[in-house]
Coordinates of C-alpha atoms in Angstrom, one line a residue:
M118 CA -40.9 -19.9 48.5
R119 CA -37.7 -17.8 48.7
P120 CA -37.7 -14.6 46.5
A121 CA -35.0 -14.6 43.9
A122 CA -34.2 -11.0 44.8
L123 CA -32.5 -12.2 47.9
D124 CA -29.8 -13.7 45.7
W125 CA -28.4 -10.3 44.6
S126 CA -27.1 -7.4 46.6
V127 CA -28.8 -4.0 46.7
E128 CA -25.7 -2.1 48.0
N129 CA -25.4 -0.2 44.8
C130 CA -29.2 0.2 44.2
T131 CA -30.0 3.2 42.0
I132 CA -33.4 3.6 43.6
A133 CA -31.7 4.1 47.0
R134 CA -29.2 6.5 45.5
A135 CA -32.0 8.5 43.8
M136 CA -33.9 8.7 47.1
E137 CA -30.9 10.2 48.8
I138 CA -31.4 13.1 46.5
L139 CA -35.2 13.1 46.1
G140 CA -36.5 11.5 49.3
E141 CA -36.7 14.5 51.6
R142 CA -40.3 15.7 52.1
W143 CA -40.0 19.1 50.3
T144 CA -37.8 18.1 47.3
L145 CA -40.6 17.1 44.9
V146 CA -42.6 20.1 45.9
V147 CA -39.6 22.3 45.0
L148 CA -39.4 20.5 41.6
R149 CA -43.1 20.9 41.1
E150 CA -42.7 24.6 41.5
V151 CA -39.7 24.8 39.1
F152 CA -41.5 22.7 36.5
S153 CA -44.5 25.1 36.9
G154 CA -42.3 28.1 36.1
V155 CA -41.8 29.3 39.7
R156 CA -38.0 29.7 39.7
R157 CA -37.3 32.4 42.3
F158 CA -36.6 31.7 45.9
D159 CA -39.1 34.2 47.4
D160 CA -41.9 33.1 45.1
M161 CA -41.3 29.4 46.0
R162 CA -41.2 30.2 49.7
V163 CA -44.4 32.2 49.7
R164 CA -46.3 29.8 47.4
T165 CA -45.3 26.6 49.2
G166 CA -44.8 27.7 52.9
I167 CA -41.5 25.9 53.0
P168 CA -39.4 27.3 55.8
R169 CA -36.6 29.5 54.5
Q170 CA -33.7 27.3 55.7
V171 CA -35.3 24.1 54.4
L172 CA -35.8 25.7 51.0
T173 CA -32.2 26.9 51.0
N174 CA -31.0 23.4 51.8
R175 CA -33.2 21.7 49.2
L176 CA -32.2 24.1 46.5
A177 CA -28.5 23.7 47.4
T178 CA -28.7 19.9 47.3
L179 CA -30.5 20.0 43.9
V180 CA -27.9 22.3 42.5
E181 CA -25.0 20.3 44.0
Q182 CA -26.5 17.1 42.5
G183 CA -26.9 18.7 39.0
V184 CA -30.7 18.7 39.0
L185 CA -31.0 22.5 39.0
R186 CA -28.7 25.2 38.0
R187 CA -28.6 28.8 39.3
E188 CA -29.1 31.6 36.9
P189 CA -28.3 35.2 38.0
Y190 CA -30.8 38.0 37.6
R191 CA -31.2 41.5 38.9
E192 CA -34.4 43.5 39.3
P193 CA -33.9 47.2 38.7
G194 CA -32.5 48.8 41.9
S195 CA -32.0 45.4 43.7
R196 CA -29.0 43.2 44.4
L197 CA -28.0 40.3 42.2
R198 CA -30.1 37.2 42.9
H199 CA -30.5 33.8 41.4
E200 CA -33.3 31.8 40.0
Y201 CA -33.3 28.1 39.6
R202 CA -33.6 26.3 36.2
L203 CA -33.8 22.6 35.4
T204 CA -30.8 20.9 33.9
E205 CA -31.2 17.9 31.6
K206 CA -30.9 15.7 34.7
G207 CA -33.8 17.7 36.3
L208 CA -35.9 17.6 33.2
D209 CA -35.6 13.8 33.2
L210 CA -37.5 13.8 36.5
W211 CA -40.7 15.0 34.8
P212 CA -42.2 11.5 34.4
V213 CA -41.5 10.9 38.1
L214 CA -43.5 14.0 39.1
V215 CA -46.3 13.1 36.7
A216 CA -46.4 9.5 38.2
V217 CA -46.5 10.9 41.7
L218 CA -49.2 13.4 40.7
G219 CA -51.3 10.5 39.2
W220 CA -50.9 8.4 42.3
G221 CA -51.8 11.4 44.5
D222 CA -54.9 12.2 42.4
R223 CA -56.0 8.6 42.6
Y224 CA -55.6 8.2 46.4
L225 CA -55.3 11.6 48.1
A226 CA -57.2 14.2 46.1
D227 CA -60.0 16.2 47.7
P228 CA -63.5 15.2 46.6
E229 CA -63.5 18.1 44.0
G230 CA -60.3 16.9 42.5
S231 CA -56.7 17.8 42.3
P232 CA -55.6 21.5 42.3
V233 CA -52.8 20.6 39.8
G234 CA -53.1 19.0 36.4
V235 CA -50.9 18.5 33.4
A236 CA -52.0 18.6 29.8
H237 CA -50.5 18.0 26.4
R238 CA -49.6 21.4 25.0
D239 CA -50.7 20.5 21.4
C240 CA -54.1 19.0 22.1
G241 CA -55.0 19.8 25.7
A242 CA -55.5 16.2 26.8
E243 CA -54.5 15.0 30.3
V244 CA -51.0 13.6 30.5
R245 CA -50.4 10.3 32.3
V246 CA -47.4 8.0 32.8
A247 CA -47.6 4.7 31.0
L248 CA -45.1 1.8 31.3
R249 CA -43.8 0.2 28.2
C250 CA -41.1 -2.4 27.7
A251 CA -38.0 -1.8 25.5
D252 CA -39.8 -3.7 22.6
G253 CA -42.8 -1.3 22.8
H254 CA -45.4 -3.4 24.6
D255 CA -47.6 -1.7 27.1
V256 CA -47.3 -3.0 30.6
G257 CA -50.6 -2.6 32.3
Q258 CA -50.3 -4.6 35.5
H259 CA -47.5 -4.7 38.1
R260 CA -47.6 -8.5 37.8
D261 CA -46.5 -8.1 34.2
V262 CA -43.1 -6.9 35.4
V263 CA -40.5 -9.2 36.8
P264 CA -37.6 -7.8 38.9
R265 CA -34.2 -9.2 37.9
P266 CA -30.6 -8.4 38.4
G267 CA -29.4 -5.6 36.2
P268 CA -26.0 -5.3 34.5
G269 CA -24.4 -3.8 37.7
A270 CA -25.9 -6.4 40.0
R271 CA -23.6 -8.1 42.4
R272 CA -24.1 -11.6 43.7
R273 CA -25.0 -11.5 47.4
T274 CA -22.6 -13.2 49.7
P275 CA -24.1 -14.9 52.7

């Protein structure tokens, strides 16, 4: 049976476009750090072990794409530097990081568990990503979701 997805083009796919920004190995690690409150270059570099030039490039891309913004700061007696803050576009990536964390915890964690967790500030319960349709129904299984052309889909030409 031929999949229906072959009938529409993926040339303008937003998953592919997002991965152009997020798909490099260190990008989600940088975002994890900023979401955790680690906003300064040297702190990120030391904490993660990301090579200096790689971190410079990742931060530049995230700023250029509007995911992060640079905020100036100056320690007494030091030169002007910048720290990195999430924009609204960056904050919208939080569920993505929580989903990746959940997947990693399920399949890749050490026997003693994950070194990182996320909790609801008000009650302290673990935070997880859940899928729900626009009408509010929980979607528990991948088979409960059907891919279909979106409003920007283009009919594929043979």
